[in-house]
XYZ file of C-alpha atoms in Angstrom:
618
model
C 12.943 -3.688 60.746
C 16.579 -2.377 61.058
C 17.306 1.366 60.871
C 19.910 0.889 57.997
C 17.164 -1.116 55.932
C 14.593 1.628 56.436
C 16.962 4.394 55.494
C 18.030 2.529 52.404
C 14.335 2.057 51.393
C 13.762 5.722 51.962
C 16.748 6.424 49.556
C 15.434 4.163 46.880
C 12.155 5.880 46.971
C 13.698 9.239 46.694
C 15.711 8.250 43.714
C 13.294 5.842 42.013
C 11.746 8.910 39.648
C 15.493 9.688 38.859
C 16.329 6.128 38.127
C 13.394 5.877 35.807
C 14.058 9.206 34.065
C 17.740 7.845 33.487
C 16.462 4.694 32.007
C 14.145 6.544 29.388
C 17.209 9.185 28.766
C 19.025 6.069 27.468
C 16.387 4.982 24.642
C 16.435 6.383 21.130
C 13.280 5.642 18.955
C 13.950 6.415 15.108
C 12.734 5.499 11.830
C 14.428 5.486 8.268
C 13.054 7.705 5.419
C 14.073 6.937 1.852
C 12.669 6.526 -1.538
C 12.303 3.112 -3.128
C 15.824 1.344 -3.999
C 17.836 3.987 -2.149
C 19.636 1.415 0.070
C 17.539 1.784 3.118
C 17.391 -2.044 3.775
C 20.981 -2.492 3.180
C 21.714 0.152 5.641
C 19.549 -1.162 8.353
C 21.494 -4.524 7.756
C 24.865 -2.575 8.613
C 23.164 -1.030 11.694
C 21.911 -4.484 13.037
C 25.521 -5.969 12.416
C 27.231 -3.121 14.225
C 25.081 -3.432 17.410
C 25.347 -7.182 17.351
C 21.452 -7.497 17.176
C 21.691 -10.295 14.368
C 24.464 -13.229 14.602
C 26.575 -14.117 11.727
C 24.210 -17.452 11.653
C 21.012 -15.597 11.403
C 22.261 -12.898 8.957
C 20.897 -12.671 5.490
C 20.538 -9.669 3.114
C 17.527 -7.625 3.734
C 17.241 -9.178 7.000
C 13.949 -6.939 8.265
C 12.212 -7.814 5.148
C 10.391 -10.808 6.344
C 8.372 -11.568 3.516
C 9.630 -13.633 0.174
C 7.637 -11.164 -1.635
C 9.929 -8.132 -0.473
C 12.973 -10.068 -1.221
C 11.910 -10.944 -4.586
C 10.810 -7.591 -5.741
C 13.573 -5.717 -3.731
C 11.203 -3.389 -1.871
C 9.809 -3.243 1.705
C 6.081 -3.561 2.026
C 5.737 -3.578 5.803
C 7.169 -1.463 8.536
C 9.475 -3.676 10.811
C 10.402 -2.737 14.335
C 13.627 -4.002 15.849
C 15.582 -2.918 19.176
C 19.278 -2.549 19.099
C 21.791 -1.988 21.905
C 24.946 0.495 21.392
C 27.359 1.622 23.843
C 28.844 5.113 23.618
C 31.103 6.692 26.101
C 30.691 3.843 28.607
C 26.957 4.249 28.727
C 24.735 1.437 27.071
C 21.887 2.823 24.984
C 18.631 1.376 23.458
C 17.743 2.175 19.872
C 14.330 1.224 18.566
C 14.294 1.109 14.661
C 11.268 1.116 12.786
C 12.035 0.296 9.283
C 9.705 1.943 6.673
C 8.706 1.224 3.029
C 9.645 3.736 0.424
C 6.833 3.253 -2.294
C 4.064 6.023 -2.470
C 1.359 3.089 -2.033
C 2.808 2.146 1.339
C 3.061 5.678 2.670
C 0.427 4.829 5.377
C 3.006 2.519 6.937
C 5.297 5.414 7.044
C 2.990 7.770 8.838
C 2.605 5.056 11.605
C 6.212 4.624 12.023
C 6.580 8.531 12.291
C 3.785 8.524 14.991
C 5.951 6.151 17.322
C 9.586 8.028 16.775
C 11.381 11.192 17.829
C 13.917 11.131 15.227
C 14.300 9.994 11.293
C 17.362 9.150 9.226
C 16.707 10.790 5.730
C 18.600 8.417 3.474
C 19.454 9.893 -0.082
C 21.032 7.986 -2.833
C 24.293 9.971 -3.890
C 24.003 8.563 -7.574
C 20.358 9.589 -7.827
C 19.793 12.549 -5.692
C 16.698 13.439 -3.827
C 13.539 11.743 -5.439
C 9.690 12.772 -5.517
C 8.630 10.114 -2.915
C 11.089 11.186 -0.358
C 9.835 14.768 -0.185
C 6.115 14.106 1.138
C 7.615 11.591 3.915
C 10.252 14.236 4.811
C 7.419 16.944 5.578
C 5.563 14.281 7.492
C 8.408 14.003 9.826
C 8.808 17.573 10.071
C 5.189 18.093 10.831
C 5.568 15.319 13.805
C 8.860 17.667 14.951
C 11.129 14.645 14.402
C 14.664 15.546 14.562
C 16.153 14.716 10.844
C 19.482 13.272 10.418
C 20.658 13.181 6.466
C 22.552 10.471 5.247
C 24.248 10.328 1.791
C 24.144 6.715 0.880
C 25.976 4.746 -1.978
C 29.188 6.681 -1.549
C 31.318 3.911 -2.775
C 29.657 3.959 -6.335
C 31.797 5.227 -9.123
C 28.813 7.379 -10.461
C 28.179 9.035 -7.030
C 27.668 13.013 -7.217
C 28.256 13.848 -3.605
C 28.679 17.755 -3.967
C 25.751 18.007 -6.278
C 23.177 15.812 -3.940
C 24.623 17.696 -0.929
C 23.435 20.994 -2.461
C 19.950 19.489 -2.862
C 19.962 18.315 0.678
C 20.864 21.663 2.050
C 18.414 23.438 0.129
C 15.456 20.925 1.226
C 16.409 20.365 4.859
C 18.117 23.744 5.507
C 20.984 21.856 7.381
C 24.717 22.674 7.160
C 26.848 20.694 4.840
C 29.009 19.158 7.721
C 25.630 17.703 9.314
C 25.309 15.322 6.056
C 26.646 11.789 7.121
C 28.550 10.351 3.992
C 27.820 6.557 3.953
C 27.774 3.128 2.192
C 25.239 0.580 3.354
C 27.250 -1.861 0.920
C 30.701 -1.401 2.579
C 29.605 -0.295 6.112
C 31.309 3.095 5.777
C 29.984 5.819 8.078
C 27.690 3.381 9.974
C 29.489 4.336 13.339
C 28.882 7.963 12.801
C 25.450 7.252 12.163
C 24.842 5.484 15.387
C 26.637 8.323 17.209
C 24.718 10.769 15.640
C 21.369 9.132 16.641
C 22.352 9.266 20.266
C 23.664 12.634 20.271
C 20.951 14.598 18.156
C 17.643 12.343 18.513
C 16.131 13.469 21.809
C 14.885 10.764 24.207
C 11.142 10.042 24.623
C 9.350 12.557 26.721
C 6.855 10.647 28.864
C 6.003 9.939 32.507
C 6.577 6.353 33.800
C 4.512 6.906 36.950
C 1.451 8.251 34.993
C -1.595 6.315 33.935
C -0.783 3.755 30.937
C -0.990 5.383 27.614
C 0.404 3.155 24.610
C -0.263 3.823 20.918
C -0.900 0.585 18.586
C 1.199 1.185 15.483
C 1.045 -2.345 14.036
C -0.661 -5.637 14.450
C -0.041 -9.416 13.236
C -1.876 -12.477 13.187
C -0.407 -15.721 14.671
C -2.575 -18.718 14.157
C -1.710 -20.470 17.745
C -1.433 -17.090 19.746
C -3.982 -14.760 18.354
C -3.515 -11.311 17.428
C -0.146 -9.626 18.370
C -0.386 -5.837 18.782
C 2.798 -3.611 18.404
C 2.819 -0.646 20.521
C 4.997 2.280 21.799
C 4.371 3.464 25.441
C 3.891 7.164 25.585
C 3.144 7.324 29.397
C 3.037 4.895 32.314
C 4.241 1.297 32.668
C 2.833 -2.086 31.687
C 3.561 -5.383 33.547
C 2.946 -9.019 32.717
C -0.338 -10.111 33.916
C -1.702 -6.556 34.022
C -5.648 -6.092 33.015
C -5.574 -3.685 30.054
C -8.299 -2.044 28.042
C -8.252 -0.989 24.344
C -9.874 2.522 24.328
C -11.853 2.642 21.029
C -13.494 -0.903 21.560
C -13.664 -0.628 25.346
C -12.781 -4.477 25.534
C -10.710 -5.806 28.427
C -7.736 -8.138 28.273
C -5.019 -9.903 30.136
C -1.542 -8.910 29.285
C -0.663 -12.758 28.957
C 2.684 -12.003 27.651
C 4.476 -8.658 26.924
C 8.051 -7.846 25.570
C 10.299 -6.042 23.329
C 10.886 -6.526 19.591
C 14.348 -7.584 18.889
C 14.989 -9.739 15.635
C 12.618 -12.123 17.223
C 9.955 -11.336 19.958
C 11.923 -10.969 23.455
C 9.299 -11.422 26.473
C 9.755 -9.102 29.571
C 8.216 -8.750 32.633
C 7.671 -4.970 32.562
C 7.948 -2.257 30.045
C 8.155 1.479 30.833
C 7.303 4.601 28.847
C 9.373 5.327 25.688
C 9.719 1.721 24.967
C 8.503 -0.049 21.951
C 6.901 -3.474 22.468
C 4.257 -6.216 21.867
C 1.460 -7.519 23.742
C -0.027 -11.048 23.372
C -3.747 -11.404 25.033
C -5.278 -14.031 23.194
C -7.447 -11.899 20.821
C -8.946 -14.092 18.177
C -11.354 -11.515 16.493
C -9.483 -9.113 13.986
C -11.992 -6.313 14.444
C -11.083 -5.783 18.159
C -7.597 -4.617 17.281
C -7.335 -1.161 15.526
C -4.238 0.546 14.452
C -4.015 3.958 16.298
C -5.804 2.724 19.301
C -4.818 3.617 22.766
C -4.139 0.465 25.299
C -4.599 1.746 28.989
C -5.233 0.155 32.432
C -8.690 -0.898 33.529
C -8.323 0.041 37.176
C -6.354 3.267 36.482
C -7.311 4.606 32.763
C -5.811 7.450 31.075
C -8.010 10.587 30.585
C -7.992 10.460 26.776
C -6.838 8.439 23.987
C -3.587 9.383 22.238
C -4.332 11.486 18.897
C -2.994 9.116 16.661
C -3.001 9.315 13.025
C -5.810 9.634 10.593
C -7.920 7.056 9.124
C -6.522 5.915 5.692
C -8.626 7.012 2.576
C -8.506 4.059 -0.149
C -7.517 5.624 -3.634
C -8.469 2.517 -5.894
C -11.277 0.257 -5.520
C -11.698 -3.409 -7.090
C -13.638 -6.401 -6.561
C -12.167 -9.602 -5.293
C -14.100 -12.683 -6.049
C -13.061 -16.417 -5.067
C -12.570 -18.555 -8.297
C -14.673 -21.183 -6.488
C -17.881 -19.995 -4.891
C -17.671 -22.199 -1.949
C -14.291 -20.252 -0.888
C -16.325 -17.066 -0.084
C -15.980 -17.400 4.022
C -12.479 -18.609 3.514
C -11.552 -15.358 1.553
C -13.287 -13.179 4.000
C -11.363 -14.631 6.858
C -8.158 -14.365 4.694
C -8.915 -10.620 4.085
C -9.402 -9.968 7.520
C -6.042 -11.526 8.625
C -4.487 -9.433 5.899
C -6.242 -6.248 7.259
C -4.759 -6.827 10.866
C -1.228 -6.784 9.150
C -2.106 -3.975 6.612
C -4.538 -1.361 8.142
C -4.827 0.398 4.908
C -6.749 -2.361 3.252
C -10.542 -1.825 3.444
C -13.451 -4.143 2.233
C -17.182 -4.716 2.262
C -19.044 -7.610 0.829
C -20.696 -7.249 -2.642
C -22.420 -9.479 -5.415
C -21.862 -9.673 -9.154
C -24.094 -11.502 -11.670
C -21.068 -12.617 -13.724
C -18.697 -13.664 -10.574
C -21.043 -14.162 -7.684
C -20.440 -13.290 -4.402
C -17.190 -11.460 -3.262
C -15.739 -8.286 -1.752
C -15.201 -4.387 -2.896
C -11.657 -3.870 -1.655
C -9.979 -0.261 -1.198
C -6.382 -0.103 -1.966
C -3.680 2.920 -1.870
C -2.656 2.365 -5.260
C -2.050 -0.364 -7.981
C 1.090 -1.796 -6.502
C -0.745 -2.203 -3.163
C -3.565 -4.123 -5.054
C -0.990 -6.425 -6.687
C 0.766 -7.072 -3.427
C -2.506 -7.802 -1.711
C -3.441 -10.412 -4.446
C -0.096 -11.966 -4.231
C -0.075 -12.290 -0.277
C -3.735 -13.814 -0.645
C -2.264 -16.469 -2.949
C 1.072 -17.242 -1.040
C -0.066 -16.807 2.662
C -3.371 -18.235 2.326
C -3.721 -20.209 -0.851
C -6.514 -18.113 -1.996
C -7.014 -18.110 -5.855
C -8.888 -14.806 -6.718
C -10.370 -13.054 -9.674
C -9.918 -9.239 -9.704
C -12.161 -6.947 -11.652
C -11.331 -3.704 -13.213
C -9.582 -1.270 -10.683
C -11.689 2.157 -10.565
C -11.579 5.303 -8.251
C -14.543 6.515 -5.866
C -16.702 9.076 -7.536
C -19.322 11.440 -6.085
C -22.671 11.599 -7.927
C -25.090 14.547 -7.087
C -28.819 13.454 -8.092
C -31.371 15.944 -9.452
C -32.853 15.965 -5.885
C -29.474 17.319 -4.706
C -28.511 14.086 -2.865
C -24.606 13.121 -2.867
C -23.990 9.373 -3.214
C -20.488 7.734 -3.169
C -20.112 5.279 -6.044
C -17.145 2.880 -5.779
C -18.632 0.553 -8.229
C -19.942 1.324 -11.880
C -22.853 -0.980 -11.263
C -24.028 1.407 -8.343
C -24.356 4.489 -10.713
C -28.157 5.807 -10.695
C -30.151 5.979 -13.869
C -28.924 8.907 -16.216
C -32.156 10.823 -15.737
C -31.495 10.982 -11.966
C -27.858 12.214 -12.378
C -27.224 16.121 -12.061
C -23.655 15.727 -12.266
C -20.529 13.384 -11.676
C -17.548 14.481 -9.764
C -14.123 12.697 -9.471
C -11.279 12.795 -7.213
C -8.284 15.048 -8.427
C -4.368 14.731 -7.064
C -1.620 17.031 -7.103
C 0.971 14.947 -9.059
C 4.882 15.714 -8.537
C 7.191 14.389 -11.066
C 10.963 15.001 -10.563
C 13.074 14.050 -13.672
C 16.037 15.016 -15.853
C 15.415 18.224 -17.939
C 16.036 15.903 -21.261
C 12.667 14.178 -20.680
C 10.365 17.226 -19.672
C 8.656 17.399 -23.026
C 7.722 13.738 -23.324
C 6.440 13.862 -19.562
C 4.411 16.933 -20.282
C 2.904 15.302 -23.120
C 1.947 12.271 -21.204
C 0.373 14.181 -18.245
C -1.774 16.499 -20.534
C -2.876 13.398 -22.544
C -4.083 11.983 -19.210
C -6.249 15.241 -18.801
C -3.453 16.955 -16.455
C -3.200 20.665 -15.967
C 0.338 21.949 -15.514
C 0.710 24.040 -12.106
C 4.428 24.520 -11.718
C 8.122 23.885 -13.146
C 11.016 24.291 -11.032
C 14.502 23.559 -11.786
C 16.120 21.989 -8.799
C 19.527 21.803 -10.480
C 20.647 22.875 -14.122
C 19.600 19.360 -15.218
C 16.837 18.421 -12.551
C 13.358 19.633 -12.751
C 10.092 19.113 -10.713
C 6.890 19.448 -12.547
C 3.486 19.755 -10.714
C 0.281 18.879 -12.318
C -3.365 18.602 -11.236
C -4.896 15.509 -12.967
C -7.658 13.166 -12.031
C -6.790 10.011 -9.963
C -8.626 7.798 -12.526
C -5.933 8.576 -14.929
C -3.063 7.349 -13.115
C -4.636 4.074 -11.701
C -3.930 2.105 -14.931
C -0.540 2.211 -16.529
C 0.755 6.016 -15.753
C 3.602 5.048 -13.517
C 4.805 2.301 -16.218
C 4.706 4.851 -19.018
C 6.452 7.607 -16.847
C 9.335 5.035 -16.206
C 9.678 3.951 -19.752
C 9.691 7.281 -21.192
C 12.172 8.666 -18.644
C 14.278 5.712 -18.989
C 13.602 5.083 -15.403
C 14.901 8.339 -14.021
C 11.687 10.120 -13.280
C 10.216 9.808 -9.861
C 6.568 10.336 -9.179
C 4.303 11.165 -6.158
C 0.807 12.510 -5.467
C -1.535 13.731 -2.938
C -5.179 14.157 -2.621
C -6.570 17.628 -3.739
C -10.411 17.151 -3.786
C -13.207 16.463 -6.051
C -14.213 18.366 -9.391
C -16.978 17.822 -11.821
C -16.133 15.650 -14.794
C -17.936 14.417 -18.193
C -17.951 10.823 -17.327
C -19.874 7.888 -18.806
C -20.305 4.209 -17.869
C -19.053 1.910 -20.392
C -20.647 -1.480 -20.326
C -19.274 -4.654 -22.089
C -21.919 -7.011 -23.674
C -21.564 -10.548 -24.610
C -24.323 -11.739 -26.788
C -26.565 -8.701 -25.432
C -25.759 -9.882 -21.819
C -23.963 -7.236 -19.865
C -20.941 -8.539 -17.908
C -20.839 -6.147 -14.862
C -17.445 -7.084 -13.604
C -16.041 -5.404 -16.842
C -18.011 -2.206 -16.508
C -16.097 0.877 -16.092
C -16.628 4.661 -15.274
C -14.475 6.473 -17.944
C -14.042 10.067 -19.476
C -16.386 10.477 -22.303
C -13.549 11.471 -24.764
C -11.649 8.238 -24.009
C -14.492 5.832 -23.963
C -14.465 5.087 -27.702
C -10.935 4.320 -27.804
C -10.976 2.057 -24.634
C -14.273 0.417 -25.612
C -12.701 -0.611 -29.015
C -9.515 -1.867 -27.422
C -11.694 -3.922 -24.873
C -13.622 -5.583 -27.571
C -10.272 -6.701 -29.547
C -8.911 -7.923 -26.319
C -11.725 -10.006 -25.320
C -11.985 -11.386 -29.050
C -8.377 -12.662 -28.400
C -9.286 -14.388 -25.163
C -12.783 -15.613 -25.424
C -12.570 -19.335 -26.824
C -14.587 -20.078 -29.917
C -18.288 -21.861 -29.388
C -20.603 -23.564 -31.534
C -22.305 -20.465 -32.401
C -21.119 -16.658 -33.123
C -20.398 -14.415 -30.017
C -21.041 -10.668 -30.233
C -18.676 -8.737 -28.106
C -19.968 -4.981 -27.720
C -18.891 -1.871 -25.837
C -21.951 0.310 -25.073
C -22.715 3.635 -23.248
C -26.403 3.449 -22.230
C -28.268 2.067 -25.252
C -25.721 3.284 -27.913
C -23.181 0.569 -29.144
C -19.775 2.185 -29.801
C -17.663 -0.769 -30.735
C -18.140 -4.395 -31.902
C -16.110 -7.581 -32.425
C -17.360 -11.097 -33.358
C -15.871 -14.295 -32.274
C -16.710 -16.556 -35.150
C -18.636 -19.927 -34.608
C -16.372 -23.323 -34.877
C -18.173 -24.461 -38.106
C -18.998 -28.230 -39.144
C -19.148 -28.792 -42.896
C -22.474 -30.288 -42.933
C -22.413 -30.436 -46.838
C -19.667 -32.911 -46.913
C -21.816 -35.815 -47.446
C -23.428 -34.113 -50.454
C -21.196 -35.406 -53.241
C -23.727 -34.613 -56.122
C -27.217 -33.798 -56.955
C -29.199 -30.292 -56.933
C -27.736 -27.276 -54.981
C -31.169 -27.294 -53.140
C -29.793 -30.467 -51.253
C -26.888 -28.534 -49.873
C -29.101 -25.434 -49.045
C -31.689 -27.470 -47.100
C -28.775 -28.858 -44.830
C -27.358 -25.199 -44.493
C -30.505 -23.780 -43.397
C -31.189 -26.724 -40.901
C -27.585 -25.850 -39.453
C -28.392 -22.283 -39.324
C -31.546 -22.891 -37.084
C -29.627 -25.164 -34.781
C -27.023 -22.479 -34.404
C -29.790 -19.942 -33.606
C -31.375 -21.907 -31.014
C -27.816 -22.949 -29.364
C -27.252 -19.167 -29.230
C -30.333 -18.437 -27.373
C -29.527 -20.937 -24.754
C -25.879 -21.226 -24.605
C -23.786 -19.502 -22.021
C -20.506 -17.833 -22.732
C -17.689 -18.318 -19.957
C -15.549 -15.426 -19.892
C -11.890 -16.648 -18.653
C -10.150 -15.309 -15.765
C -7.295 -13.727 -17.970
C -10.054 -11.196 -19.616
C -10.499 -9.597 -16.217
C -6.856 -9.313 -15.844
C -6.216 -8.309 -19.411
C -8.174 -5.256 -19.095
C -5.364 -3.749 -16.809
C -2.704 -4.500 -19.472
C -4.643 -2.546 -22.247
C -2.210 0.150 -23.382
């Protein structure tokens, strides 16, 4: 080998670590934190345009919101990762943006994005100021030591209040006023400065490209042709196409058939290094083999320990999902498993109901999350499902001292075996204009809330803190809050623990037969009112039969409300056009006996709307 070539190889080996380090130095991983409808998706569109990541032909509003559902509702449901390239001072930088949802029900998506980033853009609407859902996500980012860059969006609006909102940001973040970037997602104002600040202020990822492979899975999707595609961030090491890799928590081994980075579409590469965000396709067909928060490593040179990812999600609301056609049970299972891949916060276990047959008890993060899952099952998998009354998870302490988790009212033990029932409580934070303080306080106290704190953020904006049962906000709390505050109030909550409660099981009986899918666990003081409304609503929805249908609400053996759906009556006396009254009486008695017999053997079909209508009871 010539001496010059040997010496050049030595020089390359000496400078290889420096070269790799300089590559990592050009990477910036960041997410966007914002309240729902603060212009986050529009600002992301401008960033993609400025970095030429999306061509004019491919551009559409909310380009990162890939679901029709996201566009229709104007909200982000999934976190989306995309790689951009931007040049500053003759150096090219790689910017990995992980876009996050803003609604409280999708906070788990935010936690996963934060775990894969070193910095965050805090986007605040200049017309509304800081809202409740921004605050917990910001604290989560600070706990992960992320560099926060505050952005004041919608500065082009005529009703913007820049000075007032800047005061709020300075109080919350503790930054200087000059550090706040004034921007507009609609006009593109301030986008250049945002990109510069991302490069200058957010630190590059800290990892060793030469160490054993450690990659954190933060999301996954199902492709019907290629199997499960896992999205990951490499913390340490390097991965090459064709490498033999292992998922630490399951211990399963796979070939890295395709790896790449996430641009607007998947961009295959031969090698990805520490600090990069990418995807891996390895022909996995079983949904249970890929877990969000798992660590990917090499089979031959595994890492010492898994990355301490984020916590397992705790569902807040439980409801039963049943196929309309019983033959579709396995199809529903397959559809929910595929959805779970794409949404790790969804949990489910099989259950059966006397009224609805076989189905699944699913855990959701909130009512909007439940609504979105139903909608996605219908659109993406063509699954028509019946949803039972949503409820929260209760703890039952038996007379023997055993603790039982009850997700379904039918799982409640007999009254004589129950010592006490405990229900989950939350700390609720409401930020609103001071004009609506009184009505919001009344709403929270009616929902069994206890006021904990009241802080004036500015002269006309107040933060109210309540401790209240989670079961009280499951139904219509958020809608009522928006209604009485004319849309100004923002709401957020976090789990506080379990407390003893005076709860009873409210059953609905049709002709003496219990409909288990309509049973609810409810606070004793609200049971009579709710039971009466349920009976009235069901009377409207259940079609009339040839016999009377008794609709009853009961607590144990005690009936607390009743409505009757009157029979469709045929006039059997029409043919009696004369003669003695006993002739008419004889025909009526004969009809009465027939109705009694029919009632004993007749089945009452509960229409699907009845299960959904319970959610709409005011």
